XYZ file of C-alpha atoms in Angstrom:
293
model
C 124.554 108.890 74.496
C 126.353 112.035 75.924
C 128.473 114.079 73.455
C 131.588 113.075 75.218
C 132.049 109.183 75.973
C 134.801 109.186 78.653
C 137.304 106.448 78.616
C 138.219 105.715 82.257
C 141.684 104.577 83.331
C 140.267 101.173 84.205
C 139.616 100.735 80.423
C 135.847 101.242 80.945
C 133.582 103.628 78.933
C 131.487 105.889 80.877
C 128.528 107.516 79.136
C 124.974 108.809 79.902
C 121.924 107.938 78.054
C 120.095 111.261 77.588
C 117.097 110.057 75.592
C 115.949 106.741 74.214
C 117.809 103.680 75.421
C 117.773 101.911 72.034
C 119.283 105.080 70.298
C 121.960 105.256 72.929
C 122.974 101.533 72.597
C 122.825 101.739 68.765
C 125.068 104.824 69.069
C 127.615 103.004 71.349
C 127.771 99.968 69.134
C 128.316 102.001 66.032
C 131.035 103.925 67.753
C 132.602 100.661 68.647
C 132.364 99.459 64.946
C 133.973 102.684 63.700
C 136.776 102.282 66.142
C 135.690 105.631 67.761
C 135.644 103.845 71.044
C 137.637 100.956 72.256
C 136.300 97.333 71.982
C 134.006 96.418 74.992
C 132.570 93.210 76.110
C 129.825 94.480 78.428
C 127.430 97.240 78.789
C 126.187 98.055 82.351
C 122.941 100.055 82.613
C 122.384 101.737 85.833
C 118.859 102.996 86.366
C 117.319 105.128 88.999
C 116.118 103.490 92.165
C 112.429 103.506 91.249
C 112.808 102.377 87.557
C 110.509 99.643 86.320
C 112.934 96.896 85.044
C 110.171 95.447 82.627
C 110.520 98.226 79.928
C 114.365 97.914 79.925
C 114.092 94.210 79.445
C 111.413 94.629 76.870
C 113.825 96.773 74.890
C 116.782 94.475 75.089
C 114.413 91.489 73.669
C 112.523 93.132 71.107
C 114.555 95.736 69.246
C 116.111 93.877 66.313
C 119.638 95.582 66.261
C 119.869 95.500 70.150
C 118.868 91.854 70.471
C 121.265 90.757 67.656
C 124.208 92.671 69.071
C 123.581 92.557 72.839
C 122.653 89.586 75.178
C 120.947 90.189 78.523
C 123.283 88.913 80.985
C 121.345 89.457 84.152
C 119.552 91.841 86.424
C 121.209 92.993 89.583
C 119.029 94.928 92.302
C 120.710 96.761 95.189
C 119.135 96.800 98.409
C 119.944 99.315 101.332
C 120.265 97.006 104.428
C 119.541 99.893 106.598
C 116.455 101.298 105.039
C 115.578 98.315 102.721
C 112.363 97.291 104.663
C 110.924 100.795 104.642
C 111.570 101.250 100.965
C 109.959 97.720 100.036
C 106.980 98.881 102.204
C 106.690 102.116 100.364
C 107.571 101.357 96.968
C 105.933 98.772 94.680
C 108.594 99.330 92.095
C 111.331 98.392 94.614
C 109.517 95.064 95.257
C 109.217 94.401 91.489
C 112.973 94.962 91.182
C 113.833 92.498 93.812
C 111.445 89.922 92.561
C 112.824 90.023 88.979
C 116.465 90.425 89.782
C 119.230 87.427 89.197
C 121.305 88.898 91.849
C 120.562 90.969 95.087
C 123.382 93.127 96.687
C 122.961 94.379 100.211
C 124.554 97.538 100.657
C 125.484 98.978 103.926
C 125.556 95.642 105.179
C 128.592 96.330 107.315
C 126.821 99.067 109.285
C 123.297 97.651 109.524
C 121.846 95.942 112.565
C 122.499 92.083 112.041
C 119.125 91.151 113.255
C 117.407 93.758 110.831
C 119.613 92.097 108.141
C 118.418 88.696 108.637
C 114.793 89.842 108.697
C 115.499 91.651 105.448
C 117.176 88.605 103.924
C 114.255 86.370 104.825
C 111.811 88.916 103.059
C 114.024 89.079 100.009
C 114.080 85.013 99.928
C 110.351 85.322 100.044
C 110.075 87.721 96.900
C 112.917 85.777 95.006
C 113.928 82.507 96.337
C 116.531 81.685 93.561
C 118.577 84.993 93.563
C 121.870 84.976 95.583
C 121.895 87.623 98.322
C 125.349 89.201 98.324
C 126.470 91.590 101.019
C 128.547 94.576 100.274
C 130.952 95.663 102.877
C 131.742 99.571 102.429
C 130.240 99.333 99.087
C 132.591 96.763 97.732
C 131.907 93.387 96.220
C 133.661 90.745 93.918
C 132.456 91.790 90.364
C 132.469 88.065 89.414
C 129.570 87.638 91.996
C 127.278 89.599 89.881
C 128.502 88.825 86.246
C 127.410 85.822 84.089
C 124.195 85.674 85.617
C 122.198 84.650 82.530
C 121.674 81.430 80.613
C 124.629 82.076 78.317
C 128.151 82.599 80.089
C 130.553 83.997 77.433
C 133.274 81.886 79.097
C 131.360 78.473 79.265
C 131.010 76.438 76.132
C 127.476 75.400 76.977
C 124.571 77.066 78.615
C 124.428 76.769 82.440
C 120.739 76.004 82.631
C 120.736 74.391 86.138
C 122.153 77.671 87.613
C 120.082 80.055 85.341
C 116.769 78.221 86.252
C 117.592 77.139 89.933
C 114.189 75.465 90.356
C 115.402 73.674 93.497
C 115.413 76.981 95.278
C 111.600 77.730 94.451
C 110.780 74.084 95.215
C 112.167 74.609 98.682
C 110.435 77.761 99.134
C 107.081 76.294 98.176
C 107.763 73.436 100.811
C 108.447 75.966 103.418
C 105.463 77.944 102.610
C 103.200 74.883 102.761
C 104.766 74.128 106.300
C 104.284 77.553 107.730
C 100.884 79.312 107.408
C 101.670 82.866 107.624
C 99.038 85.463 107.417
C 100.671 88.353 105.463
C 99.363 91.956 105.576
C 97.289 92.195 102.361
C 98.256 95.718 102.155
C 101.981 94.774 101.787
C 103.388 94.917 98.337
C 105.084 91.515 99.043
C 101.769 89.787 99.644
C 100.966 90.363 95.911
C 104.125 88.607 94.627
C 104.480 84.934 93.934
C 107.277 82.704 92.817
C 106.840 79.119 91.602
C 107.630 76.287 89.437
C 105.294 74.636 86.956
C 106.460 71.026 85.895
C 105.422 68.435 83.436
C 106.845 64.928 83.699
C 106.002 63.866 80.114
C 107.133 65.671 76.848
C 104.686 68.351 75.900
C 103.249 69.800 72.647
C 105.125 72.979 72.122
C 102.127 74.179 70.133
C 99.795 73.583 72.958
C 102.107 75.136 75.535
C 103.071 78.115 73.252
C 99.340 78.837 72.781
C 98.720 78.631 76.665
C 101.691 81.094 77.299
C 100.626 83.429 74.602
C 97.008 83.301 75.906
C 98.360 84.104 79.495
C 100.475 86.806 78.223
C 97.831 88.555 76.199
C 95.375 88.511 78.950
C 97.555 88.786 82.121
C 100.726 90.316 80.681
C 101.166 92.884 83.337
C 100.876 90.287 86.139
C 103.684 88.295 84.668
C 106.722 89.717 85.914
C 109.104 87.172 84.729
C 108.923 83.651 83.078
C 111.918 81.511 82.367
C 112.299 77.653 81.827
C 113.351 74.607 79.955
C 110.865 72.744 77.893
C 110.839 68.982 76.709
C 108.825 69.477 73.624
C 107.723 66.644 71.399
C 108.326 68.693 68.162
C 112.022 69.336 69.108
C 114.788 66.802 69.435
C 116.716 69.312 71.672
C 115.488 71.104 74.972
C 114.106 74.478 74.606
C 114.956 77.567 76.789
C 112.102 79.965 77.164
C 112.233 83.545 78.779
C 109.444 86.360 78.986
C 108.706 89.507 80.636
C 105.215 90.797 80.966
C 103.844 91.011 77.431
C 107.139 90.128 75.770
C 107.940 86.442 75.155
C 111.391 85.744 73.717
C 111.330 82.829 70.849
C 112.433 79.564 72.322
C 116.124 78.946 72.149
C 117.079 75.267 71.348
C 119.776 74.122 73.736
C 122.672 71.691 72.860
C 121.413 69.065 75.394
C 119.895 68.555 78.768
C 121.956 69.758 81.679
C 121.393 66.645 83.718
C 119.204 63.454 83.685
C 116.080 65.421 84.617
C 114.142 65.780 81.428
C 111.066 67.308 82.768
C 109.716 70.613 81.567
C 110.286 73.225 84.341
C 109.021 76.743 84.093
C 109.616 79.484 86.694
C 106.896 82.058 87.186
C 107.295 85.261 89.076
C 103.823 86.946 89.245
C 102.063 89.789 90.892
C 98.490 89.251 91.796
C 98.079 86.097 89.597
C 98.017 82.804 91.684
C 100.005 79.707 91.180
C 96.613 77.874 90.787
C 95.364 80.056 88.015
C 98.720 79.633 86.034
C 98.715 75.834 86.603
C 94.923 75.306 85.829
C 95.459 77.077 82.399
C 98.560 75.196 81.472
C 97.313 71.800 82.613
C 93.984 72.452 80.982
C 95.478 73.427 77.517
C 97.934 70.610 77.672
C 95.343 68.024 78.684
C 92.914 68.949 75.809
C 95.750 68.695 73.385
C 96.567 65.242 74.706
C 92.932 64.117 74.254
C 93.043 65.425 70.573
């Protein structure tokens, strides 16, 4: 963290990470404990436009001190409504950012051509069906629109699984894809990204499912941009929330209960160069073998 941590009039702290992100966040936490900076409830990490989000998520999920003191609330990607299409065409990292985000903010939406904005919206929905697309007029949005995007809302008593998972958006996207046979340019970065939901109607063996996911992560981790889901495991009286990014898989989190009457296992996959058929074949194969045994 920079030598001087600046306290803004709004009450926010402003600092710059000059080196390792882990050291910066540790230092900020220790300053808070020592009373060197005021109490804070959130940390907003702003990256460069071409940053790969995976290493940052990896850090937040795997470092013992960071993961015990900070919780990932959500990932917000900003897309220039005027130049967004060209950026997505030119930069694979921009496509990855849009694909894994929990919220998509369209900047310059007030000055962009409305037709081009709708085309860009459709493209973003194809990359990330579940993320709300929020237009920013003159750079302004309601902060509440991008906060509390994760599973655990600090203001809620129970996890908001339905909002976090939002599998209906992926199901609707899959139905639309099946109804329209588009021929995408294979050289376009979007053509390499898929977003889909794996479901299992009956309770599954967590040992078998965990093995299948570990196998997938070890062999295809680079292609797994994001995994999140709710699992009905035979070994657990409570539903389990799971979350993973590329080679990192967070330990399953027992939830207080099911969000509704739907007790199916539902796992969202966002992949790059990894087909839905390959993922489903592996999961179904391992689960069916376990059932036979």
